[in-house]
Amino acid sequence: MARQLRFAGTDSKIDGCPALHTDEDTGEIIVHGPPVTDPADLAQLKHFGEGEVAVVVPKELLVDWGPKEMERVPELVDRTTFRRLFETFEHTAWRLETRRGYASDREDPEFQEFLRTGSAPCDFDEPWFGNIEAQTRAGKRVGRVRIVDSPMTVEQLFLLDYARHNAAVGEDMRYLRREDSDSLGDEDFWIFDSRLVALFHFDEADTVTGIELITEPAAVVRYAMIRDAAMHHAVPYDEFDATG
């Protein structure tokens, strides 16, 4: 069975080599780079076994992108602490939504109205909208990319209709087909000020079971790279073809 590898990072400024990857199942680190081939160099390597390959990597690659702990203990926060991040962020708050549906949406009366009428109402007096409008008017940026299926699920169609309400208070709402998002993975998260990530954990019923805060610089940069790639490929919600 093929390994499940996740790109960790690279210090290359040109071609992405050398680089580190992490085996999602075992935690092992995969290093790739230019091979050591000179017999005189290979002869100096201790414990170099038959069938093994030596590669050259800069020290900075291991310092910047190698794991800092043998086993990282997740930092989980409650919803009150999570919501405060939307009041205290300094310049950017951005979300990647990857689920085919969210339990919280299915429990929302606005979702039930959408099922009845095909149009989702909105109460702009809700604290979320008041805060986001205040933040964006202050010059801060808030946005999302939503990954959707072909065909879209009912929950995704609901959120596409609801996106006009998010946009009305200043959110940059964008969409991307799942078949065009393979390189992004399926993690669902907010990233604040390119320094802090709030990663959502879900159960099989699409209910949030935990919110994990990530601040390790190398890990945050990886999420920032996902954000940049998603923003590059996604299109504004009002230009997205839901039937395509």
PDB file of C-alpha atoms in Angstrom:
ATOM      1  CA  MET A   1       0.000   0.000   0.000  1.00  0.00           C
ATOM      2  CA  ALA A   2       1.305   3.417  -0.931  1.00  0.00           C
ATOM      3  CA  ARG A   3       2.322   5.762   1.832  1.00  0.00           C
ATOM      4  CA  GLN A   4       0.130   8.771   2.637  1.00  0.00           C
ATOM      5  CA  LEU A   5       2.692  11.557   2.321  1.00  0.00           C
ATOM      6  CA  ARG A   6       2.198  15.187   3.260  1.00  0.00           C
ATOM      7  CA  PHE A   7       4.546  17.877   1.983  1.00  0.00           C
ATOM      8  CA  ALA A   8       6.362  19.464   4.924  1.00  0.00           C
ATOM      9  CA  GLY A   9       8.505  22.110   3.260  1.00  0.00           C
ATOM     10  CA  THR A  10      11.527  23.110   1.252  1.00  0.00           C
ATOM     11  CA  ASP A  11      14.222  25.756   1.468  1.00  0.00           C
ATOM     12  CA  SER A  12      14.704  25.758  -2.281  1.00  0.00           C
ATOM     13  CA  LYS A  13      14.029  29.070  -3.967  1.00  0.00           C
ATOM     14  CA  ILE A  14      13.755  27.572  -7.465  1.00  0.00           C
ATOM     15  CA  ASP A  15      12.711  23.969  -8.073  1.00  0.00           C
ATOM     16  CA  GLY A  16      11.438  22.701  -4.715  1.00  0.00           C
ATOM     17  CA  CYS A  17      14.348  20.309  -4.204  1.00  0.00           C
ATOM     18  CA  PRO A  18      15.496  19.200  -1.689  1.00  0.00           C
ATOM     19  CA  ALA A  19      12.387  18.852   0.457  1.00  0.00           C
ATOM     20  CA  LEU A  20      10.792  17.016   3.368  1.00  0.00           C
ATOM     21  CA  HIS A  21       7.590  14.968   3.448  1.00  0.00           C
ATOM     22  CA  THR A  22       5.869  13.349   6.434  1.00  0.00           C
ATOM     23  CA  ASP A  23       4.265   9.913   6.395  1.00  0.00           C
ATOM     24  CA  GLU A  24       0.794  10.585   7.806  1.00  0.00           C
ATOM     25  CA  ASP A  25       0.464   7.081   9.239  1.00  0.00           C
ATOM     26  CA  THR A  26       3.891   6.405  10.736  1.00  0.00           C
ATOM     27  CA  GLY A  27       5.247   9.907  11.325  1.00  0.00           C
ATOM     28  CA  GLU A  28       8.418   8.989   9.398  1.00  0.00           C
ATOM     29  CA  ILE A  29      10.200  11.783   7.537  1.00  0.00           C
ATOM     30  CA  ILE A  30      10.983  11.345   3.833  1.00  0.00           C
ATOM     31  CA  VAL A  31      13.898  13.439   2.576  1.00  0.00           C
ATOM     32  CA  HIS A  32      14.667  13.919  -1.094  1.00  0.00           C
ATOM     33  CA  GLY A  33      17.516  15.800  -2.705  1.00  0.00           C
ATOM     34  CA  PRO A  34      20.489  15.363  -5.015  1.00  0.00           C
ATOM     35  CA  PRO A  35      22.141  11.950  -4.494  1.00  0.00           C
ATOM     36  CA  VAL A  36      25.669  11.411  -3.243  1.00  0.00           C
ATOM     37  CA  THR A  37      27.314   9.353  -5.998  1.00  0.00           C
ATOM     38  CA  ASP A  38      31.076   9.872  -5.694  1.00  0.00           C
ATOM     39  CA  PRO A  39      32.586   6.555  -4.452  1.00  0.00           C
ATOM     40  CA  ALA A  40      35.080   8.454  -2.304  1.00  0.00           C
ATOM     41  CA  ASP A  41      32.236  10.260  -0.550  1.00  0.00           C
ATOM     42  CA  LEU A  42      30.187   7.095  -0.102  1.00  0.00           C
ATOM     43  CA  ALA A  43      33.182   5.287   1.368  1.00  0.00           C
ATOM     44  CA  GLN A  44      33.239   7.776   4.249  1.00  0.00           C
ATOM     45  CA  LEU A  45      29.655   7.108   5.317  1.00  0.00           C
ATOM     46  CA  LYS A  46      29.303   4.950   8.425  1.00  0.00           C
ATOM     47  CA  HIS A  47      26.602   2.274   8.607  1.00  0.00           C
ATOM     48  CA  PHE A  48      25.775   2.828   4.940  1.00  0.00           C
ATOM     49  CA  GLY A  49      24.033  -0.379   3.897  1.00  0.00           C
ATOM     50  CA  GLU A  50      23.453  -2.084   0.590  1.00  0.00           C
ATOM     51  CA  GLY A  51      20.455  -0.652  -1.239  1.00  0.00           C
ATOM     52  CA  GLU A  52      20.517   2.589   0.752  1.00  0.00           C
ATOM     53  CA  VAL A  53      20.741   5.993  -0.912  1.00  0.00           C
ATOM     54  CA  ALA A  54      22.473   9.089   0.460  1.00  0.00           C
ATOM     55  CA  VAL A  55      21.182  12.562  -0.424  1.00  0.00           C
ATOM     56  CA  VAL A  56      22.493  16.057   0.196  1.00  0.00           C
ATOM     57  CA  VAL A  57      20.260  18.572   1.985  1.00  0.00           C
ATOM     58  CA  PRO A  58      21.080  21.983   3.455  1.00  0.00           C
ATOM     59  CA  LYS A  59      21.115  22.210   7.236  1.00  0.00           C
ATOM     60  CA  GLU A  60      18.453  24.910   7.061  1.00  0.00           C
ATOM     61  CA  LEU A  61      15.987  22.427   5.589  1.00  0.00           C
ATOM     62  CA  LEU A  62      16.104  20.251   8.693  1.00  0.00           C
ATOM     63  CA  VAL A  63      16.133  23.221  11.081  1.00  0.00           C
ATOM     64  CA  ASP A  64      13.230  25.016   9.406  1.00  0.00           C
ATOM     65  CA  TRP A  65      11.015  22.099   8.403  1.00  0.00           C
ATOM     66  CA  GLY A  66      11.938  19.109  10.546  1.00  0.00           C
ATOM     67  CA  PRO A  67       9.629  18.242  13.477  1.00  0.00           C
ATOM     68  CA  LYS A  68      10.529  20.050  16.693  1.00  0.00           C
ATOM     69  CA  GLU A  69       8.948  17.473  19.006  1.00  0.00           C
ATOM     70  CA  MET A  70       8.877  13.695  19.002  1.00  0.00           C
ATOM     71  CA  GLU A  71       5.140  13.822  19.592  1.00  0.00           C
ATOM     72  CA  ARG A  72       3.176  17.063  19.466  1.00  0.00           C
ATOM     73  CA  VAL A  73       0.369  17.408  21.982  1.00  0.00           C
ATOM     74  CA  PRO A  74      -2.609  19.157  20.323  1.00  0.00           C
ATOM     75  CA  GLU A  75      -3.713  22.432  21.932  1.00  0.00           C
ATOM     76  CA  LEU A  76      -7.507  22.308  21.956  1.00  0.00           C
ATOM     77  CA  VAL A  77      -9.601  25.387  22.723  1.00  0.00           C
ATOM     78  CA  ASP A  78     -13.263  25.951  23.493  1.00  0.00           C
ATOM     79  CA  ARG A  79     -15.625  27.819  21.193  1.00  0.00           C
ATOM     80  CA  THR A  80     -15.498  31.010  23.261  1.00  0.00           C
ATOM     81  CA  THR A  81     -11.716  31.223  22.880  1.00  0.00           C
ATOM     82  CA  PHE A  82     -12.022  30.426  19.170  1.00  0.00           C
ATOM     83  CA  ARG A  83     -14.623  33.164  18.575  1.00  0.00           C
ATOM     84  CA  ARG A  84     -12.364  35.748  20.230  1.00  0.00           C
ATOM     85  CA  LEU A  85      -9.848  35.237  17.435  1.00  0.00           C
ATOM     86  CA  PHE A  86     -12.230  37.081  15.106  1.00  0.00           C
ATOM     87  CA  GLU A  87     -12.112  40.082  17.423  1.00  0.00           C
ATOM     88  CA  THR A  88      -8.369  40.130  18.026  1.00  0.00           C
ATOM     89  CA  PHE A  89      -6.809  39.293  14.624  1.00  0.00           C
ATOM     90  CA  GLU A  90      -4.717  42.144  13.228  1.00  0.00           C
ATOM     91  CA  HIS A  91      -4.996  41.993   9.443  1.00  0.00           C
ATOM     92  CA  THR A  92      -6.245  38.718   7.874  1.00  0.00           C
ATOM     93  CA  ALA A  93      -8.607  35.864   8.701  1.00  0.00           C
ATOM     94  CA  TRP A  94      -9.074  33.175   6.044  1.00  0.00           C
ATOM     95  CA  ARG A  95     -10.935  29.861   5.887  1.00  0.00           C
ATOM     96  CA  LEU A  96     -10.676  26.703   3.786  1.00  0.00           C
ATOM     97  CA  GLU A  97     -13.936  24.714   3.848  1.00  0.00           C
ATOM     98  CA  THR A  98     -13.573  21.139   2.620  1.00  0.00           C
ATOM     99  CA  ARG A  99     -16.562  19.213   3.971  1.00  0.00           C
ATOM    100  CA  ARG A 100     -19.481  17.992   1.870  1.00  0.00           C
ATOM    101  CA  GLY A 101     -21.733  19.366   4.571  1.00  0.00           C
ATOM    102  CA  TYR A 102     -21.720  20.665   8.136  1.00  0.00           C
ATOM    103  CA  ALA A 103     -23.983  19.475  10.928  1.00  0.00           C
ATOM    104  CA  SER A 104     -24.272  23.039  12.211  1.00  0.00           C
ATOM    105  CA  ASP A 105     -25.758  24.163   8.881  1.00  0.00           C
ATOM    106  CA  ARG A 106     -28.296  21.353   8.799  1.00  0.00           C
ATOM    107  CA  GLU A 107     -29.503  22.453  12.251  1.00  0.00           C
ATOM    108  CA  ASP A 108     -29.873  26.084  11.151  1.00  0.00           C
ATOM    109  CA  PRO A 109     -33.443  27.396  10.555  1.00  0.00           C
ATOM    110  CA  GLU A 110     -32.072  29.268   7.542  1.00  0.00           C
ATOM    111  CA  PHE A 111     -31.092  25.929   5.992  1.00  0.00           C
ATOM    112  CA  GLN A 112     -34.640  24.657   6.479  1.00  0.00           C
ATOM    113  CA  GLU A 113     -35.954  27.784   4.781  1.00  0.00           C
ATOM    114  CA  PHE A 114     -33.560  27.192   1.898  1.00  0.00           C
ATOM    115  CA  LEU A 115     -34.933  23.676   1.499  1.00  0.00           C
ATOM    116  CA  ARG A 116     -38.457  25.082   1.315  1.00  0.00           C
ATOM    117  CA  THR A 117     -37.886  28.081  -0.932  1.00  0.00           C
ATOM    118  CA  GLY A 118     -34.460  27.733  -2.571  1.00  0.00           C
ATOM    119  CA  SER A 119     -33.302  30.980  -0.970  1.00  0.00           C
ATOM    120  CA  ALA A 120     -31.545  31.391   2.375  1.00  0.00           C
ATOM    121  CA  PRO A 121     -32.615  34.333   4.565  1.00  0.00           C
ATOM    122  CA  CYS A 122     -30.164  36.188   6.778  1.00  0.00           C
ATOM    123  CA  ASP A 123     -30.287  38.173  10.005  1.00  0.00           C
ATOM    124  CA  PHE A 124     -27.624  40.860   9.733  1.00  0.00           C
ATOM    125  CA  ASP A 125     -28.143  41.693  13.406  1.00  0.00           C
ATOM    126  CA  GLU A 126     -26.306  38.492  14.341  1.00  0.00           C
ATOM    127  CA  PRO A 127     -23.002  39.232  16.171  1.00  0.00           C
ATOM    128  CA  TRP A 128     -20.961  37.468  13.456  1.00  0.00           C
ATOM    129  CA  PHE A 129     -22.057  39.871  10.735  1.00  0.00           C
ATOM    130  CA  GLY A 130     -21.659  42.942  12.923  1.00  0.00           C
ATOM    131  CA  ASN A 131     -18.106  42.012  13.875  1.00  0.00           C
ATOM    132  CA  ILE A 132     -16.983  41.036  10.355  1.00  0.00           C
ATOM    133  CA  GLU A 133     -18.417  44.232   8.903  1.00  0.00           C
ATOM    134  CA  ALA A 134     -16.574  46.275  11.528  1.00  0.00           C
ATOM    135  CA  GLN A 135     -13.318  44.420  10.874  1.00  0.00           C
ATOM    136  CA  THR A 136     -13.460  44.769   7.093  1.00  0.00           C
ATOM    137  CA  ARG A 137     -14.433  48.447   7.334  1.00  0.00           C
ATOM    138  CA  ALA A 138     -11.292  48.884   9.451  1.00  0.00           C
ATOM    139  CA  GLY A 139      -9.271  47.602   6.489  1.00  0.00           C
ATOM    140  CA  LYS A 140      -8.787  44.007   7.624  1.00  0.00           C
ATOM    141  CA  ARG A 141      -9.322  41.147   5.161  1.00  0.00           C
ATOM    142  CA  VAL A 142     -11.638  38.195   5.730  1.00  0.00           C
ATOM    143  CA  GLY A 143     -12.176  35.488   3.136  1.00  0.00           C
ATOM    144  CA  ARG A 144     -12.892  31.850   2.361  1.00  0.00           C
ATOM    145  CA  VAL A 145     -12.413  29.249  -0.318  1.00  0.00           C
ATOM    146  CA  ARG A 146     -15.038  26.510  -0.391  1.00  0.00           C
ATOM    147  CA  ILE A 147     -14.234  23.207  -2.062  1.00  0.00           C
ATOM    148  CA  VAL A 148     -17.352  21.676  -3.587  1.00  0.00           C
ATOM    149  CA  ASP A 149     -18.338  18.444  -5.301  1.00  0.00           C
ATOM    150  CA  SER A 150     -19.735  17.675  -8.736  1.00  0.00           C
ATOM    151  CA  PRO A 151     -22.667  17.660  -8.391  1.00  0.00           C
ATOM    152  CA  MET A 152     -22.831  19.919  -5.361  1.00  0.00           C
ATOM    153  CA  THR A 153     -24.477  18.620  -2.207  1.00  0.00           C
ATOM    154  CA  VAL A 154     -27.592  20.337  -0.868  1.00  0.00           C
ATOM    155  CA  GLU A 155     -25.517  21.767   1.962  1.00  0.00           C
ATOM    156  CA  GLN A 156     -23.006  23.200  -0.515  1.00  0.00           C
ATOM    157  CA  LEU A 157     -25.799  24.763  -2.575  1.00  0.00           C
ATOM    158  CA  PHE A 158     -27.158  26.333   0.607  1.00  0.00           C
ATOM    159  CA  LEU A 159     -23.772  27.866   1.409  1.00  0.00           C
ATOM    160  CA  LEU A 160     -23.352  29.101  -2.169  1.00  0.00           C
ATOM    161  CA  ASP A 161     -26.665  30.945  -1.874  1.00  0.00           C
ATOM    162  CA  TYR A 162     -25.686  32.199   1.593  1.00  0.00           C
ATOM    163  CA  ALA A 163     -22.333  33.502   0.300  1.00  0.00           C
ATOM    164  CA  ARG A 164     -24.023  36.720  -0.876  1.00  0.00           C
ATOM    165  CA  HIS A 165     -24.729  37.550   2.770  1.00  0.00           C
ATOM    166  CA  ASN A 166     -21.103  36.944   3.757  1.00  0.00           C
ATOM    167  CA  ALA A 167     -19.948  39.110   0.855  1.00  0.00           C
ATOM    168  CA  ALA A 168     -22.328  41.900   1.878  1.00  0.00           C
ATOM    169  CA  VAL A 169     -20.290  42.479   5.060  1.00  0.00           C
ATOM    170  CA  GLY A 170     -16.933  42.337   3.268  1.00  0.00           C
ATOM    171  CA  GLU A 171     -15.930  38.666   3.095  1.00  0.00           C
ATOM    172  CA  ASP A 172     -14.088  37.532  -0.044  1.00  0.00           C
ATOM    173  CA  MET A 173     -16.008  34.368  -0.946  1.00  0.00           C
ATOM    174  CA  ARG A 174     -14.489  31.974  -3.506  1.00  0.00           C
ATOM    175  CA  TYR A 175     -15.171  28.472  -4.839  1.00  0.00           C
ATOM    176  CA  LEU A 176     -13.138  25.576  -6.194  1.00  0.00           C
ATOM    177  CA  ARG A 177     -14.157  22.174  -7.559  1.00  0.00           C
ATOM    178  CA  ARG A 178     -12.897  19.195  -5.586  1.00  0.00           C
ATOM    179  CA  GLU A 179     -11.389  17.615  -8.688  1.00  0.00           C
ATOM    180  CA  ASP A 180      -9.195  20.710  -9.059  1.00  0.00           C
ATOM    181  CA  SER A 181      -8.057  20.739  -5.430  1.00  0.00           C
ATOM    182  CA  ASP A 182      -6.118  17.477  -4.987  1.00  0.00           C
ATOM    183  CA  SER A 183      -2.949  19.268  -3.911  1.00  0.00           C
ATOM    184  CA  LEU A 184      -4.751  21.113  -1.103  1.00  0.00           C
ATOM    185  CA  GLY A 185      -5.717  18.111   1.007  1.00  0.00           C
ATOM    186  CA  ASP A 186      -8.915  17.938   3.033  1.00  0.00           C
ATOM    187  CA  GLU A 187      -8.063  19.806   6.236  1.00  0.00           C
ATOM    188  CA  ASP A 188     -10.666  22.377   7.257  1.00  0.00           C
ATOM    189  CA  PHE A 189      -9.235  25.437   9.025  1.00  0.00           C
ATOM    190  CA  TRP A 190      -9.009  29.165   9.656  1.00  0.00           C
ATOM    191  CA  ILE A 191      -5.642  30.921   9.485  1.00  0.00           C
ATOM    192  CA  PHE A 192      -5.166  34.251  11.263  1.00  0.00           C
ATOM    193  CA  ASP A 193      -2.485  36.805  10.389  1.00  0.00           C
ATOM    194  CA  SER A 194      -0.372  34.028   8.805  1.00  0.00           C
ATOM    195  CA  ARG A 195       0.785  33.055  12.299  1.00  0.00           C
ATOM    196  CA  LEU A 196      -1.987  30.997  13.899  1.00  0.00           C
ATOM    197  CA  VAL A 197      -4.154  28.168  12.545  1.00  0.00           C
ATOM    198  CA  ALA A 198      -7.429  26.924  14.004  1.00  0.00           C
ATOM    199  CA  LEU A 199      -7.861  23.383  12.666  1.00  0.00           C
ATOM    200  CA  PHE A 200     -11.293  21.765  12.907  1.00  0.00           C
ATOM    201  CA  HIS A 201     -11.769  18.105  13.773  1.00  0.00           C
ATOM    202  CA  PHE A 202     -15.010  16.396  12.732  1.00  0.00           C
ATOM    203  CA  ASP A 203     -16.818  13.146  13.336  1.00  0.00           C
ATOM    204  CA  GLU A 204     -18.575  11.131  10.641  1.00  0.00           C
ATOM    205  CA  ALA A 205     -21.745  13.160  11.134  1.00  0.00           C
ATOM    206  CA  ASP A 206     -19.901  16.390  10.181  1.00  0.00           C
ATOM    207  CA  THR A 207     -20.039  17.688  13.758  1.00  0.00           C
ATOM    208  CA  VAL A 208     -17.039  19.621  15.076  1.00  0.00           C
ATOM    209  CA  THR A 209     -15.443  17.545  17.819  1.00  0.00           C
ATOM    210  CA  GLY A 210     -12.513  19.836  18.560  1.00  0.00           C
ATOM    211  CA  ILE A 211     -10.708  23.022  17.536  1.00  0.00           C
ATOM    212  CA  GLU A 212      -6.929  22.730  17.566  1.00  0.00           C
ATOM    213  CA  LEU A 213      -4.657  25.767  17.628  1.00  0.00           C
ATOM    214  CA  ILE A 214      -1.371  25.453  15.716  1.00  0.00           C
ATOM    215  CA  THR A 215       1.395  28.030  16.080  1.00  0.00           C
ATOM    216  CA  GLU A 216       4.565  26.119  15.133  1.00  0.00           C
ATOM    217  CA  PRO A 217       6.042  28.306  12.355  1.00  0.00           C
ATOM    218  CA  ALA A 218       6.813  25.490   9.898  1.00  0.00           C
ATOM    219  CA  ALA A 219       3.299  24.084  10.264  1.00  0.00           C
ATOM    220  CA  VAL A 220       1.677  27.517   9.890  1.00  0.00           C
ATOM    221  CA  VAL A 221       3.668  28.165   6.720  1.00  0.00           C
ATOM    222  CA  ARG A 222       2.327  24.920   5.250  1.00  0.00           C
ATOM    223  CA  TYR A 223      -1.236  26.092   5.838  1.00  0.00           C
ATOM    224  CA  ALA A 224      -0.355  29.484   4.356  1.00  0.00           C
ATOM    225  CA  MET A 225       0.903  27.678   1.240  1.00  0.00           C
ATOM    226  CA  ILE A 226      -2.420  25.834   1.017  1.00  0.00           C
ATOM    227  CA  ARG A 227      -4.221  29.167   1.315  1.00  0.00           C
ATOM    228  CA  ASP A 228      -2.170  30.755  -1.452  1.00  0.00           C
ATOM    229  CA  ALA A 229      -2.732  27.818  -3.807  1.00  0.00           C
ATOM    230  CA  ALA A 230      -6.470  27.777  -3.086  1.00  0.00           C
ATOM    231  CA  MET A 231      -6.792  31.504  -3.704  1.00  0.00           C
ATOM    232  CA  HIS A 232      -4.883  31.157  -6.978  1.00  0.00           C
ATOM    233  CA  HIS A 233      -7.260  28.545  -8.402  1.00  0.00           C
ATOM    234  CA  ALA A 234     -10.610  29.533  -6.872  1.00  0.00           C
ATOM    235  CA  VAL A 235     -13.139  31.880  -8.460  1.00  0.00           C
ATOM    236  CA  PRO A 236     -15.451  34.463  -6.832  1.00  0.00           C
ATOM    237  CA  TYR A 237     -18.756  33.018  -5.650  1.00  0.00           C
ATOM    238  CA  ASP A 238     -20.798  35.148  -8.065  1.00  0.00           C
ATOM    239  CA  GLU A 239     -18.806  33.859 -11.041  1.00  0.00           C
ATOM    240  CA  PHE A 240     -18.959  30.199 -10.028  1.00  0.00           C
ATOM    241  CA  ASP A 241     -21.071  27.878 -12.172  1.00  0.00           C
ATOM    242  CA  ALA A 242     -22.954  25.615  -9.771  1.00  0.00           C
ATOM    243  CA  THR A 243     -24.103  23.399 -12.648  1.00  0.00           C
ATOM    244  CA  GLY A 244     -20.669  22.865 -14.184  1.00  0.00           C
TER     245      GLY A 244
END
